[in-house]
Amino acid sequence: QDDVFTNQCPPESFVLLEAAEGGGGSGILGVACCMLKTREDDTSQVGNEGETKQVMEKVQHNVATFGPFAVNPDCRNKGIGSFLLGACEKRALKLGAASIEIEVINRRTDLFPWYEKRGFLNIGVTRPWDGPPSMLSRSAHFETLVKQIS
């Protein structure tokens, strides 16, 4: 899977493209973008002789943010999405990420089981829709899904 990466991207981000070849022509089957960033959490839990207490401190860890992510509709259910996701997870690990996360729009309810099947958890963090206003966007928001990879 390492051969799907390009050396033209900075080390903290990458884009994956898989091109179709053969008698049926060529085209983009899928794309996945990922960026490594450092996140600070405000608390950590420390165990002390069987007790767990919360300590207020800044804890830094690397997280890979994943998306946009798309598979050509004509090419779905052929393992392309799983291949791209697996390649992203391996690359994110090499870059030092502890987890990988994606924001999924709540209107795409068909995507949540796909991610859950692959180990992602909905952590209950949402972000409002920031696209152009429309009738459909009134109740739209993004939900954050996270998977531990290290």
PDB file of C-alpha atoms in Angstrom, residues 1-149:
ATOM      1  CA  GLN A   1       0.000   0.000   0.000  1.00  0.00           C
ATOM      2  CA  ASP A   2       2.957   2.350   0.389  1.00  0.00           C
ATOM      3  CA  ASP A   3       3.182   2.717  -3.388  1.00  0.00           C
ATOM      4  CA  VAL A   4      -0.059   4.704  -3.477  1.00  0.00           C
ATOM      5  CA  PHE A   5       1.629   7.661  -1.763  1.00  0.00           C
ATOM      6  CA  THR A   6       3.375  10.444  -3.545  1.00  0.00           C
ATOM      7  CA  ASN A   7       6.585  12.173  -2.499  1.00  0.00           C
ATOM      8  CA  GLN A   8       5.137  15.524  -3.572  1.00  0.00           C
ATOM      9  CA  CYS A   9       3.025  15.906  -0.404  1.00  0.00           C
ATOM     10  CA  PRO A  10       4.443  17.301   2.817  1.00  0.00           C
ATOM     11  CA  PRO A  11       5.099  14.599   5.441  1.00  0.00           C
ATOM     12  CA  GLU A  12       2.228  15.727   7.669  1.00  0.00           C
ATOM     13  CA  SER A  13      -0.426  15.298   4.969  1.00  0.00           C
ATOM     14  CA  PHE A  14      -1.109  13.059   2.027  1.00  0.00           C
ATOM     15  CA  VAL A  15      -3.572  12.287  -0.727  1.00  0.00           C
ATOM     16  CA  LEU A  16      -4.289   8.828  -2.054  1.00  0.00           C
ATOM     17  CA  LEU A  17      -5.585   8.224  -5.546  1.00  0.00           C
ATOM     18  CA  GLU A  18      -6.232   4.883  -7.166  1.00  0.00           C
ATOM     19  CA  ALA A  19      -6.641   4.933 -10.939  1.00  0.00           C
ATOM     20  CA  ALA A  20      -8.508   2.284 -12.883  1.00  0.00           C
ATOM     21  CA  GLU A  21      -6.656   0.637 -15.735  1.00  0.00           C
ATOM     22  CA  GLY A  22      -7.599  -1.813 -18.410  1.00  0.00           C
ATOM     23  CA  GLY A  23     -10.036  -2.185 -21.241  1.00  0.00           C
ATOM     24  CA  GLY A  24     -12.722  -0.142 -19.514  1.00  0.00           C
ATOM     25  CA  GLY A  25     -10.675   3.045 -19.621  1.00  0.00           C
ATOM     26  CA  SER A  26      -9.208   4.814 -16.646  1.00  0.00           C
ATOM     27  CA  GLY A  27     -10.453   7.148 -13.986  1.00  0.00           C
ATOM     28  CA  ILE A  28     -10.397   7.935 -10.321  1.00  0.00           C
ATOM     29  CA  LEU A  29     -11.784   5.117  -8.201  1.00  0.00           C
ATOM     30  CA  GLY A  30     -11.353   6.806  -4.846  1.00  0.00           C
ATOM     31  CA  VAL A  31      -9.622   9.574  -2.959  1.00  0.00           C
ATOM     32  CA  ALA A  32      -8.639   9.956   0.672  1.00  0.00           C
ATOM     33  CA  CYS A  33      -6.966  12.929   2.300  1.00  0.00           C
ATOM     34  CA  CYS A  34      -5.402  12.880   5.728  1.00  0.00           C
ATOM     35  CA  MET A  35      -3.462  15.379   7.825  1.00  0.00           C
ATOM     36  CA  LEU A  36      -1.490  14.800  10.991  1.00  0.00           C
ATOM     37  CA  LYS A  37      -1.979  17.329  13.750  1.00  0.00           C
ATOM     38  CA  THR A  38      -1.144  17.632  17.426  1.00  0.00           C
ATOM     39  CA  ARG A  39      -4.101  17.905  19.749  1.00  0.00           C
ATOM     40  CA  GLU A  40      -4.022  19.068  23.336  1.00  0.00           C
ATOM     41  CA  ASP A  41      -6.410  17.564  25.851  1.00  0.00           C
ATOM     42  CA  ASP A  42      -7.077  19.385  29.102  1.00  0.00           C
ATOM     43  CA  THR A  43      -7.090  16.386  31.417  1.00  0.00           C
ATOM     44  CA  SER A  44      -5.450  13.050  31.822  1.00  0.00           C
ATOM     45  CA  GLN A  45      -6.095  10.189  34.204  1.00  0.00           C
ATOM     46  CA  VAL A  46      -3.299   8.995  36.445  1.00  0.00           C
ATOM     47  CA  GLY A  47      -3.443   5.773  38.447  1.00  0.00           C
ATOM     48  CA  ASN A  48      -1.963   5.820  41.955  1.00  0.00           C
ATOM     49  CA  GLU A  49      -1.997   2.585  43.993  1.00  0.00           C
ATOM     50  CA  GLY A  50      -5.320   1.405  42.606  1.00  0.00           C
ATOM     51  CA  GLU A  51      -6.880   4.863  42.565  1.00  0.00           C
ATOM     52  CA  THR A  52      -7.576   6.836  39.441  1.00  0.00           C
ATOM     53  CA  LYS A  53      -7.615  10.597  39.680  1.00  0.00           C
ATOM     54  CA  GLN A  54      -7.958  13.298  37.092  1.00  0.00           C
ATOM     55  CA  VAL A  55      -5.056  15.654  36.746  1.00  0.00           C
ATOM     56  CA  MET A  56      -5.597  18.975  35.004  1.00  0.00           C
ATOM     57  CA  GLU A  57      -2.771  19.297  32.526  1.00  0.00           C
ATOM     58  CA  LYS A  58      -2.169  19.703  28.857  1.00  0.00           C
ATOM     59  CA  VAL A  59      -1.590  16.312  27.251  1.00  0.00           C
ATOM     60  CA  GLN A  60      -0.426  16.331  23.654  1.00  0.00           C
ATOM     61  CA  HIS A  61      -0.956  13.518  21.207  1.00  0.00           C
ATOM     62  CA  ASN A  62      -0.941  13.166  17.456  1.00  0.00           C
ATOM     63  CA  VAL A  63      -4.177  12.549  15.622  1.00  0.00           C
ATOM     64  CA  ALA A  64      -4.728  12.029  11.915  1.00  0.00           C
ATOM     65  CA  THR A  65      -7.763  13.850  10.580  1.00  0.00           C
ATOM     66  CA  PHE A  66      -9.239  11.948   7.681  1.00  0.00           C
ATOM     67  CA  GLY A  67     -11.328  13.448   4.894  1.00  0.00           C
ATOM     68  CA  PRO A  68     -12.522  14.252   2.427  1.00  0.00           C
ATOM     69  CA  PHE A  69     -12.879  10.603   1.559  1.00  0.00           C
ATOM     70  CA  ALA A  70     -14.828   9.356  -1.423  1.00  0.00           C
ATOM     71  CA  VAL A  71     -15.220   6.342  -3.673  1.00  0.00           C
ATOM     72  CA  ASN A  72     -16.616   6.649  -7.183  1.00  0.00           C
ATOM     73  CA  PRO A  73     -20.293   5.563  -6.933  1.00  0.00           C
ATOM     74  CA  ASP A  74     -19.795   3.180  -9.872  1.00  0.00           C
ATOM     75  CA  CYS A  75     -16.995   1.422  -7.981  1.00  0.00           C
ATOM     76  CA  ARG A  76     -18.539   0.919  -4.537  1.00  0.00           C
ATOM     77  CA  ASN A  77     -18.655  -2.456  -2.783  1.00  0.00           C
ATOM     78  CA  LYS A  78     -15.392  -3.555  -4.384  1.00  0.00           C
ATOM     79  CA  GLY A  79     -13.058  -2.975  -1.420  1.00  0.00           C
ATOM     80  CA  ILE A  80     -11.663   0.336  -2.636  1.00  0.00           C
ATOM     81  CA  GLY A  81     -12.800   2.277   0.436  1.00  0.00           C
ATOM     82  CA  SER A  82     -11.388  -0.362   2.784  1.00  0.00           C
ATOM     83  CA  PHE A  83      -8.108  -0.342   0.850  1.00  0.00           C
ATOM     84  CA  LEU A  84      -7.801   3.451   1.036  1.00  0.00           C
ATOM     85  CA  LEU A  85      -8.748   3.528   4.712  1.00  0.00           C
ATOM     86  CA  GLY A  86      -6.191   0.819   5.509  1.00  0.00           C
ATOM     87  CA  ALA A  87      -3.489   2.687   3.610  1.00  0.00           C
ATOM     88  CA  CYS A  88      -4.330   5.874   5.502  1.00  0.00           C
ATOM     89  CA  GLU A  89      -4.176   4.104   8.851  1.00  0.00           C
ATOM     90  CA  LYS A  90      -0.767   2.590   8.058  1.00  0.00           C
ATOM     91  CA  ARG A  91       0.579   5.924   6.858  1.00  0.00           C
ATOM     92  CA  ALA A  92      -0.846   7.760   9.906  1.00  0.00           C
ATOM     93  CA  LEU A  93       0.891   5.249  12.191  1.00  0.00           C
ATOM     94  CA  LYS A  94       4.196   5.863  10.406  1.00  0.00           C
ATOM     95  CA  LEU A  95       3.699   9.590  10.946  1.00  0.00           C
ATOM     96  CA  GLY A  96       3.151   9.034  14.681  1.00  0.00           C
ATOM     97  CA  ALA A  97      -0.628   9.325  15.028  1.00  0.00           C
ATOM     98  CA  ALA A  98      -2.334   7.668  17.991  1.00  0.00           C
ATOM     99  CA  SER A  99      -5.794   7.874  16.427  1.00  0.00           C
ATOM    100  CA  ILE A 100      -7.575   8.736  13.215  1.00  0.00           C
ATOM    101  CA  GLU A 101     -10.813  10.697  12.988  1.00  0.00           C
ATOM    102  CA  ILE A 102     -13.311  11.809  10.391  1.00  0.00           C
ATOM    103  CA  GLU A 103     -16.296  14.136  10.404  1.00  0.00           C
ATOM    104  CA  VAL A 104     -19.341  12.624   8.703  1.00  0.00           C
ATOM    105  CA  ILE A 105     -22.409  14.649   7.787  1.00  0.00           C
ATOM    106  CA  ASN A 106     -25.435  13.374   9.694  1.00  0.00           C
ATOM    107  CA  ARG A 107     -27.495  13.164   6.491  1.00  0.00           C
ATOM    108  CA  ARG A 108     -25.335  10.247   5.269  1.00  0.00           C
ATOM    109  CA  THR A 109     -26.727   7.720   7.753  1.00  0.00           C
ATOM    110  CA  ASP A 110     -25.567   4.898   5.453  1.00  0.00           C
ATOM    111  CA  LEU A 111     -21.931   5.770   6.236  1.00  0.00           C
ATOM    112  CA  PHE A 112     -22.066   5.355  10.022  1.00  0.00           C
ATOM    113  CA  PRO A 113     -22.396   1.523   9.991  1.00  0.00           C
ATOM    114  CA  TRP A 114     -19.554   1.309   7.435  1.00  0.00           C
ATOM    115  CA  TYR A 115     -17.181   3.209   9.717  1.00  0.00           C
ATOM    116  CA  GLU A 116     -18.384   1.403  12.864  1.00  0.00           C
ATOM    117  CA  LYS A 117     -17.699  -1.942  11.178  1.00  0.00           C
ATOM    118  CA  ARG A 118     -14.112  -0.757  10.704  1.00  0.00           C
ATOM    119  CA  GLY A 119     -13.590   0.213  14.354  1.00  0.00           C
ATOM    120  CA  PHE A 120     -14.670   3.861  14.437  1.00  0.00           C
ATOM    121  CA  LEU A 121     -16.684   5.187  17.368  1.00  0.00           C
ATOM    122  CA  ASN A 122     -19.047   8.140  17.338  1.00  0.00           C
ATOM    123  CA  ILE A 123     -17.724  10.266  20.219  1.00  0.00           C
ATOM    124  CA  GLY A 124     -20.727  12.611  20.367  1.00  0.00           C
ATOM    125  CA  VAL A 125     -18.845  15.683  19.131  1.00  0.00           C
ATOM    126  CA  THR A 126     -20.711  17.648  16.474  1.00  0.00           C
ATOM    127  CA  ARG A 127     -19.961  20.658  14.323  1.00  0.00           C
ATOM    128  CA  PRO A 128     -22.617  22.735  12.553  1.00  0.00           C
ATOM    129  CA  TRP A 129     -23.007  22.627   8.779  1.00  0.00           C
ATOM    130  CA  ASP A 130     -20.848  25.382   7.325  1.00  0.00           C
ATOM    131  CA  GLY A 131     -21.854  25.064   3.701  1.00  0.00           C
ATOM    132  CA  PRO A 132     -24.281  27.243   1.762  1.00  0.00           C
ATOM    133  CA  PRO A 133     -27.723  27.531   3.346  1.00  0.00           C
ATOM    134  CA  SER A 134     -30.571  25.550   1.843  1.00  0.00           C
ATOM    135  CA  MET A 135     -33.709  23.695   2.885  1.00  0.00           C
ATOM    136  CA  LEU A 136     -31.653  20.512   3.269  1.00  0.00           C
ATOM    137  CA  SER A 137     -28.919  22.096   5.372  1.00  0.00           C
ATOM    138  CA  ARG A 138     -31.183  23.374   8.148  1.00  0.00           C
ATOM    139  CA  SER A 139     -30.753  20.260  10.260  1.00  0.00           C
ATOM    140  CA  ALA A 140     -27.372  19.223   8.856  1.00  0.00           C
ATOM    141  CA  HIS A 141     -24.297  18.874  11.047  1.00  0.00           C
ATOM    142  CA  PHE A 142     -21.100  16.845  11.185  1.00  0.00           C
ATOM    143  CA  GLU A 143     -20.467  14.056  13.684  1.00  0.00           C
ATOM    144  CA  THR A 144     -16.923  13.084  14.698  1.00  0.00           C
ATOM    145  CA  LEU A 145     -15.925   9.421  14.475  1.00  0.00           C
ATOM    146  CA  VAL A 146     -12.615   8.273  15.987  1.00  0.00           C
ATOM    147  CA  LYS A 147     -10.549   5.094  15.829  1.00  0.00           C
ATOM    148  CA  GLN A 148      -7.497   4.334  17.967  1.00  0.00           C
ATOM    149  CA  ILE A 149      -4.696   3.043  15.761  1.00  0.00           C
TER     150      ILE A 149
END
